[in-house]
mmCIF file of C-alpha atoms in Angstrom:
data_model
loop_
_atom_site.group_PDB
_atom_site.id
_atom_site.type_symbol
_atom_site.label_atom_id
_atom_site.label_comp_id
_atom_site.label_asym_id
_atom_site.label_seq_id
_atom_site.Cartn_x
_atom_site.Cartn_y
_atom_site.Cartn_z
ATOM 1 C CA UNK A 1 -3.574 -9.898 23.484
ATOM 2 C CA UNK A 2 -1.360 -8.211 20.867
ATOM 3 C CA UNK A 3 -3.361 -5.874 19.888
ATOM 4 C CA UNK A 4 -3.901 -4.920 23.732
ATOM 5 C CA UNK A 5 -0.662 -4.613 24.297
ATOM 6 C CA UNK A 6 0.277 -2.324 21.150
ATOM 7 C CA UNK A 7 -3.206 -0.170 22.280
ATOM 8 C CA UNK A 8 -1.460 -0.065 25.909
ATOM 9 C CA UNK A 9 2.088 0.609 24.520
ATOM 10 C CA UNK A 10 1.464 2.916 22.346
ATOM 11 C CA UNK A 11 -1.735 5.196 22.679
ATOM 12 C CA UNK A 12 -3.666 6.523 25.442
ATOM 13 C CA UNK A 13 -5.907 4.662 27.486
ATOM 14 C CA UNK A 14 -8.913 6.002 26.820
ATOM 15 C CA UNK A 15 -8.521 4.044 22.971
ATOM 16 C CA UNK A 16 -8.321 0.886 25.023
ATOM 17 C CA UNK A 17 -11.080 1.197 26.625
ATOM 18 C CA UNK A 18 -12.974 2.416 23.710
ATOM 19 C CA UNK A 19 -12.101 -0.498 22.158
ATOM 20 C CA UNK A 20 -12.577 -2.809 24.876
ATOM 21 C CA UNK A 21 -16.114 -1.179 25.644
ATOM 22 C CA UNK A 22 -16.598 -1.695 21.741
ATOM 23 C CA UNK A 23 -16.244 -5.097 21.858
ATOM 24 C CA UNK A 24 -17.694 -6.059 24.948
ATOM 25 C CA UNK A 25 -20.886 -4.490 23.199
ATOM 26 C CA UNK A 26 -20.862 -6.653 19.999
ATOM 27 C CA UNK A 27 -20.624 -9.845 22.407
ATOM 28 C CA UNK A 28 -23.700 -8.675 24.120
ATOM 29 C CA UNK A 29 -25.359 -7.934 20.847
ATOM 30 C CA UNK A 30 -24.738 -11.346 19.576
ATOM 31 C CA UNK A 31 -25.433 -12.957 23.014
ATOM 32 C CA UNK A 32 -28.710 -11.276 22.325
ATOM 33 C CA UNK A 33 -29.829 -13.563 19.643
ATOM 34 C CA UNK A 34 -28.857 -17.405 20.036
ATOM 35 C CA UNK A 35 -30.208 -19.957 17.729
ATOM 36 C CA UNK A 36 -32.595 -22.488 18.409
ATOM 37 C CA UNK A 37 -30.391 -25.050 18.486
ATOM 38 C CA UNK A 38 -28.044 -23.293 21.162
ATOM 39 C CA UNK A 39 -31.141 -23.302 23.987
ATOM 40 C CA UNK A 40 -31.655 -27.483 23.120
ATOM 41 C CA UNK A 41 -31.077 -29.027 27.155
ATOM 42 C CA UNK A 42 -32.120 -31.887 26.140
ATOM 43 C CA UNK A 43 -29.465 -34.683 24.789
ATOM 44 C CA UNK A 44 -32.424 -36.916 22.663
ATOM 45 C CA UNK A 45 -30.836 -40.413 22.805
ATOM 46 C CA UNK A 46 -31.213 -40.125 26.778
ATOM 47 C CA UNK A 47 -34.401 -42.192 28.052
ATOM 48 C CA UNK A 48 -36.469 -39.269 30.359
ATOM 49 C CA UNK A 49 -36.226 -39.953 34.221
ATOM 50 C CA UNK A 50 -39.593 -38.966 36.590
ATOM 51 C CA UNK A 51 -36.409 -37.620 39.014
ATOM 52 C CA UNK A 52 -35.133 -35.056 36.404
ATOM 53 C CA UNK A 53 -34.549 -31.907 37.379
ATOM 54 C CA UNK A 54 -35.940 -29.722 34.379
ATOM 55 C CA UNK A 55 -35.738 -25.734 33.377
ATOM 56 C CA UNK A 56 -38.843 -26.686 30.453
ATOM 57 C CA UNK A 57 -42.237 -26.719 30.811
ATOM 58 C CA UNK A 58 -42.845 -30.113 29.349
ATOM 59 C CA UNK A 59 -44.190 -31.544 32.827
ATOM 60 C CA UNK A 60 -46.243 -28.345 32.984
ATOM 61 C CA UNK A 61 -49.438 -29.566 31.846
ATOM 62 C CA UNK A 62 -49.507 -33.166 34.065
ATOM 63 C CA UNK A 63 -48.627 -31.150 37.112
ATOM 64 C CA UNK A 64 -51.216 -29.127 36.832
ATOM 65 C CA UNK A 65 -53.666 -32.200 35.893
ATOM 66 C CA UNK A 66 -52.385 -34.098 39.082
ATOM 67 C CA UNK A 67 -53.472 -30.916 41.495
ATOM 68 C CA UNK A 68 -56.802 -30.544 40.701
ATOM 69 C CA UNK A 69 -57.364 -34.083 40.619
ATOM 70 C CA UNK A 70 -56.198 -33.882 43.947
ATOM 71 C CA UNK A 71 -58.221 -31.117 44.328
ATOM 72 C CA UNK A 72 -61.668 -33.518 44.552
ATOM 73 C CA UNK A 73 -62.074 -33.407 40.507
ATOM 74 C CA UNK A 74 -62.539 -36.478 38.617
ATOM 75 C CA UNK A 75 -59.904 -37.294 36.477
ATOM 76 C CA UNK A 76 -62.164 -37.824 33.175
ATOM 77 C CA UNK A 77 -62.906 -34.318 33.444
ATOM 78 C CA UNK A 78 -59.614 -32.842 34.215
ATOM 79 C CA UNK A 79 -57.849 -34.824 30.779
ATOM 80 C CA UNK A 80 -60.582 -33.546 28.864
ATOM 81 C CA UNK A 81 -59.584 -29.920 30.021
ATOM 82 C CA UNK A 82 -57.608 -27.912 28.236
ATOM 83 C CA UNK A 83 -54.763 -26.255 30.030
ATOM 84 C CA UNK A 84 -52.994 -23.449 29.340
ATOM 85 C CA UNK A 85 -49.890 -22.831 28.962
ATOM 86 C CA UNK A 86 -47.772 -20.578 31.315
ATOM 87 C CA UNK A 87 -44.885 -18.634 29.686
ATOM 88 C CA UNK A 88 -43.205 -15.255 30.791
ATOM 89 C CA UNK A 89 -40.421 -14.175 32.377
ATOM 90 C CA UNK A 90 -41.636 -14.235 36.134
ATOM 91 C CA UNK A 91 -42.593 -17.910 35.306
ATOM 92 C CA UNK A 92 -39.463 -19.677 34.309
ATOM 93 C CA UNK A 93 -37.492 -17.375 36.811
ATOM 94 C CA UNK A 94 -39.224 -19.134 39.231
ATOM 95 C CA UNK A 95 -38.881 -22.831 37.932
ATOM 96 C CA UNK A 96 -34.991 -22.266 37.256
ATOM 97 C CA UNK A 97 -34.667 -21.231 40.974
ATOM 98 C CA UNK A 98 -36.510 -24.115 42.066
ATOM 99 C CA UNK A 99 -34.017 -25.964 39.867
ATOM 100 C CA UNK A 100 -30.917 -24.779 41.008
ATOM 101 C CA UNK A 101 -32.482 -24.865 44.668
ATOM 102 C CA UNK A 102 -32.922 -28.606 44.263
ATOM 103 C CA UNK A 103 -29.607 -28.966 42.841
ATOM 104 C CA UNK A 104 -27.679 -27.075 45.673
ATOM 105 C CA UNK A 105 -29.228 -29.756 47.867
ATOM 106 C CA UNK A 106 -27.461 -32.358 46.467
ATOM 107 C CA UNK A 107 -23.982 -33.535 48.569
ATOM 108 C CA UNK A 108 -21.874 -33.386 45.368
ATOM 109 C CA UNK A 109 -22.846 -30.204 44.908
ATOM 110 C CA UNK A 110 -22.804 -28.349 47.958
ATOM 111 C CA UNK A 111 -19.275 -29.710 48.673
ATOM 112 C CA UNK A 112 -17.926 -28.527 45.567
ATOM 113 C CA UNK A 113 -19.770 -24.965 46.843
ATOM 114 C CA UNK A 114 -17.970 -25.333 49.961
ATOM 115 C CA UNK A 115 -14.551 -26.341 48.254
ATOM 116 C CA UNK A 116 -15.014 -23.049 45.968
ATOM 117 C CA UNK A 117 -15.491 -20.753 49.490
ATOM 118 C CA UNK A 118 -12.733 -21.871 51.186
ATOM 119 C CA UNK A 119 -10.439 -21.461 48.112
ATOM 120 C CA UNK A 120 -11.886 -18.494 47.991
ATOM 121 C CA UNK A 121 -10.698 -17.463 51.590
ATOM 122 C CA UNK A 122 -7.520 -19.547 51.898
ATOM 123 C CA UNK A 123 -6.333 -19.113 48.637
ATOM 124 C CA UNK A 124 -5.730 -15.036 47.910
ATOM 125 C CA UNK A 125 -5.024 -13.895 44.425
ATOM 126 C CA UNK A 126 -2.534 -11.331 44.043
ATOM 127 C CA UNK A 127 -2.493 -10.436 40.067
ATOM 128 C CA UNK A 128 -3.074 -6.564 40.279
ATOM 129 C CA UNK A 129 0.112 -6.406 42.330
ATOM 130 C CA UNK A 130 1.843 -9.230 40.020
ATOM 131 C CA UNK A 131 0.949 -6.358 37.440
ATOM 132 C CA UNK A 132 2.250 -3.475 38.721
ATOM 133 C CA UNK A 133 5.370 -5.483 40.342
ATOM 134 C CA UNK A 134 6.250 -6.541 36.639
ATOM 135 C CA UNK A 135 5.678 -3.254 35.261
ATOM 136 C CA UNK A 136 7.274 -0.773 37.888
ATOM 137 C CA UNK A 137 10.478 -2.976 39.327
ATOM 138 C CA UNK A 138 10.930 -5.535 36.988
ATOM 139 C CA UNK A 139 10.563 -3.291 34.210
ATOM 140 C CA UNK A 140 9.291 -4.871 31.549
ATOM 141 C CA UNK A 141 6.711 -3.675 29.129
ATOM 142 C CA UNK A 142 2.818 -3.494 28.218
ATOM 143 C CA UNK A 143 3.736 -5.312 25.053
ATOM 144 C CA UNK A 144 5.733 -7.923 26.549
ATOM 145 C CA UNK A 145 3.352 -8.284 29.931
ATOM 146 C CA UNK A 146 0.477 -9.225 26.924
ATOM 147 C CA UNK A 147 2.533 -11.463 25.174
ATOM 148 C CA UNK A 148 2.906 -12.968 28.465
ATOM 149 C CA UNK A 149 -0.623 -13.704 28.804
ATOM 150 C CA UNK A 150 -0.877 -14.673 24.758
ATOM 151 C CA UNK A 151 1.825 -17.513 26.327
ATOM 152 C CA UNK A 152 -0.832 -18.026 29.079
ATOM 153 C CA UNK A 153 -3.788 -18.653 26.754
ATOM 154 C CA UNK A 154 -1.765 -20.616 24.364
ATOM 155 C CA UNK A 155 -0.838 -23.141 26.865
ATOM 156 C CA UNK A 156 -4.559 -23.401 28.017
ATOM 157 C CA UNK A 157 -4.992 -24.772 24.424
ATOM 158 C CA UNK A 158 -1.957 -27.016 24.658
ATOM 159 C CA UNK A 159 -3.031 -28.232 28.238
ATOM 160 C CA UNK A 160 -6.419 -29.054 27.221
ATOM 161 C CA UNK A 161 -5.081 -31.545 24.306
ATOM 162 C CA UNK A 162 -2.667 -33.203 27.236
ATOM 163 C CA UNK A 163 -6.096 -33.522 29.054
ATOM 164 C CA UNK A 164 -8.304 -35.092 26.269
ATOM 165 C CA UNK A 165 -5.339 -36.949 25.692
ATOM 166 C CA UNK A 166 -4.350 -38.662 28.980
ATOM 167 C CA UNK A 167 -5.896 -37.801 32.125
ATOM 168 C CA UNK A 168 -9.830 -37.939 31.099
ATOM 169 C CA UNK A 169 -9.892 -40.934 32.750
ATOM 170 C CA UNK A 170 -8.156 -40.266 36.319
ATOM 171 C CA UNK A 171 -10.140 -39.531 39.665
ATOM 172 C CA UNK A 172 -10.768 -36.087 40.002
ATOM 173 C CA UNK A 173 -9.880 -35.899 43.299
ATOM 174 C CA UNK A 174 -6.466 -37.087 42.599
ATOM 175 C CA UNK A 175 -5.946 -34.313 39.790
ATOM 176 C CA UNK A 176 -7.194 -31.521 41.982
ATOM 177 C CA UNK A 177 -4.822 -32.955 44.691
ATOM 178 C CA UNK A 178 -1.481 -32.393 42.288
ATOM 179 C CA UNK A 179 -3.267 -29.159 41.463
ATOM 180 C CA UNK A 180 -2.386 -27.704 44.906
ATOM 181 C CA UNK A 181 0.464 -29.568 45.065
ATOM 182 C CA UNK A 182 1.246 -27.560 42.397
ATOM 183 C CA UNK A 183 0.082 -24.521 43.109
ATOM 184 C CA UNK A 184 2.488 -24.862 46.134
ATOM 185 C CA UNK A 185 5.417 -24.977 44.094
ATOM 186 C CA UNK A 186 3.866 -22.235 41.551
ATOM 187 C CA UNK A 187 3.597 -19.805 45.038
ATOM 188 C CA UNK A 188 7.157 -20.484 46.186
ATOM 189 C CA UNK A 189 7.969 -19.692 42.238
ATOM 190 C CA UNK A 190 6.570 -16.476 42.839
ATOM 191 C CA UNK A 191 7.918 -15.603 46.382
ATOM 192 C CA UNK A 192 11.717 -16.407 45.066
ATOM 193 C CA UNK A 193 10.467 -14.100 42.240
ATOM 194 C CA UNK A 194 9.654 -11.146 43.890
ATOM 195 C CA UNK A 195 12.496 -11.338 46.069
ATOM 196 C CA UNK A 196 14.622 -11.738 42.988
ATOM 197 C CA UNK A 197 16.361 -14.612 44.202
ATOM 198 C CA UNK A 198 16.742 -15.647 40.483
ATOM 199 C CA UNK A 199 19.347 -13.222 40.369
ATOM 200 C CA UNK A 200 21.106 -14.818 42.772
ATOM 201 C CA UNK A 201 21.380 -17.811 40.473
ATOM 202 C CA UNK A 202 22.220 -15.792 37.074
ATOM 203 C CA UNK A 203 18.404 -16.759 35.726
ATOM 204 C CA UNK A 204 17.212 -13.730 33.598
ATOM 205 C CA UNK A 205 14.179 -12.314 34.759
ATOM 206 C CA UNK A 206 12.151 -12.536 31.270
ATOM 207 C CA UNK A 207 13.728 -16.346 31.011
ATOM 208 C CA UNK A 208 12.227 -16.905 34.484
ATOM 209 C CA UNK A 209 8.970 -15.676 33.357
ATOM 210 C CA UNK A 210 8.635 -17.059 30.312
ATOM 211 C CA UNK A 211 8.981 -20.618 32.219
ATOM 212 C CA UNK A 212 7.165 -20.602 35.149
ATOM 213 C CA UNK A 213 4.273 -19.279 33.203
ATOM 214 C CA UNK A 214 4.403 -22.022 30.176
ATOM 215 C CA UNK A 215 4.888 -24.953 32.796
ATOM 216 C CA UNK A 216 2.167 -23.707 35.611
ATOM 217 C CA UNK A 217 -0.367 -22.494 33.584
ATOM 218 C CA UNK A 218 -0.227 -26.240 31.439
ATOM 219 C CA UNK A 219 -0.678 -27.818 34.979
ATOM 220 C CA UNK A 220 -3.412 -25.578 35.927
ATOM 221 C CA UNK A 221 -5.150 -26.535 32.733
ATOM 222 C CA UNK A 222 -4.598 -30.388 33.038
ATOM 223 C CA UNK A 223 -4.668 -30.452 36.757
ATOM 224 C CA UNK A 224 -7.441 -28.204 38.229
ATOM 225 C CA UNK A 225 -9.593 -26.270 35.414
ATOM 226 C CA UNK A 226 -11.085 -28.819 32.827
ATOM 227 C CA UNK A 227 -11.528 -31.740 35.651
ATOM 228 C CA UNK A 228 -13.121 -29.102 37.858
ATOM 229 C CA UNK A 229 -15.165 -28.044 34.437
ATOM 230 C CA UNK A 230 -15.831 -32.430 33.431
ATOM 231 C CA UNK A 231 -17.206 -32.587 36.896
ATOM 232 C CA UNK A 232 -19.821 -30.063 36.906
ATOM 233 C CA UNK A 233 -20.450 -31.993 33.501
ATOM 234 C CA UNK A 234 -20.810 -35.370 35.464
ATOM 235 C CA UNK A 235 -22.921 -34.269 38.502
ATOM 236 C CA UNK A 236 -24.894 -31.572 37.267
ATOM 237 C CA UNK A 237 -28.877 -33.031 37.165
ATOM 238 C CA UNK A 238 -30.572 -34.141 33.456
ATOM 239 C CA UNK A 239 -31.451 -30.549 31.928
ATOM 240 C CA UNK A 240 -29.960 -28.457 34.137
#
């Protein structure tokens, strides 16, 4: 974030995205070759379930075994058959959209798809304006507006300790319930903001800043991103 925010400050933007494009590429590159140990879905003290949803091809072979036996062939014949094995790209596309198609079925997991739409559509997002509005009327600058987000990520750190901490063990319904409680209040935070109503009572705009961001972006962390995130832990199928 620093170093954004000198590169923004400072030099023309062509450097940042040079240097952004730069990076972006090294990620890729090393996205490009995971360990073996990284691609493991499988935790090995669980006991295997026939009802597992799997992305491997470990049930390849008895699937195949249990068609042609139900094909009219005897089923001496079709263990001592060898059969072989089905790799390729096209393949496990295939299997992992089966996967995720049987997964979407499930109620947990189509609500949570619905819950995300509706956000989605009640629930705008306004942050290239927040930008500019920072920027052009309130003034401040490129180096300031990143240390602003360096404050941000920081207190995603510090909100997921409070989490692991104290609320791993609430409902998650209750936590995403004070989330947009919360968010309420973060809104109306924002609306006074932008009609500088802090002026009104002698709060400095960088103070103002500087707060609402270090106490709402803590709640969003505790309230609404890591249960959302434990969630899709707890209801996602075996090996998805």
């Amino acid at each position: 974030c620093i170093f954004g925010g000198l590169m923004t400050q400072y030099h023309h933007p062509k450097w940042c995205f040079f240097w952004y494009s730069f990076m972006g590429l090294f990620v890729s590159l090393a996205a490009c070759f995971p360990t073996k140990k990284s691609e493991d879905d499988k935790v090995w003290t669980d006991e295997p379930e026939d009802s597992d949803i799997s992305t491997s091809l470990e049930n390849y072979n008895a699937e195949q075994r249990r068609q042609m036996i139900a094909r009219g062939q005897s089923e001496a014949s079709v263990n001592q058959r060898e059969i072989p094995a089905r790799t390729g790209f096209c393949y496990r596309l295939k299997k992992n959209c089966q996967a995720i198609g049987r997964a979407i079925q499930m109620r947990e997991i189509f609500c949570i798809v619905i819950f995300f739409i509706l956000r989605g559509i009640l629930n705008p997002t306004f942050e290239e304006f927040s930008y500019f509005f920072l920027l052009n009327v309130i003034g401040i600058s490129k180096f300031l507006f990143a240390v602003l987000v360096l404050v941000g990520q920081i207190c995603h750190v510090l909100g997921a300790l409070l989490y692991k901490a104290f609320c791993r063990n609430v409902d998650t319904r209750w936590m995403v319930f004070w989330a947009i409680l919360a968010n309420v209040f973060a809104t109306f935070a924002n609306f006074a903001f932008a009609k500088r109503w802090n002026k009104n009572c002698n709060i400095n705009d960088i103070v103002f800043l500087f707060f609402t961001d270090v106490v709402f972006n803590v709640i969003q962390t505790v309230l609404y991103s890591l249960p959302i995130l434990a969630l899709f832990a707890k209801i996602a199928p075996a090996k998805i």
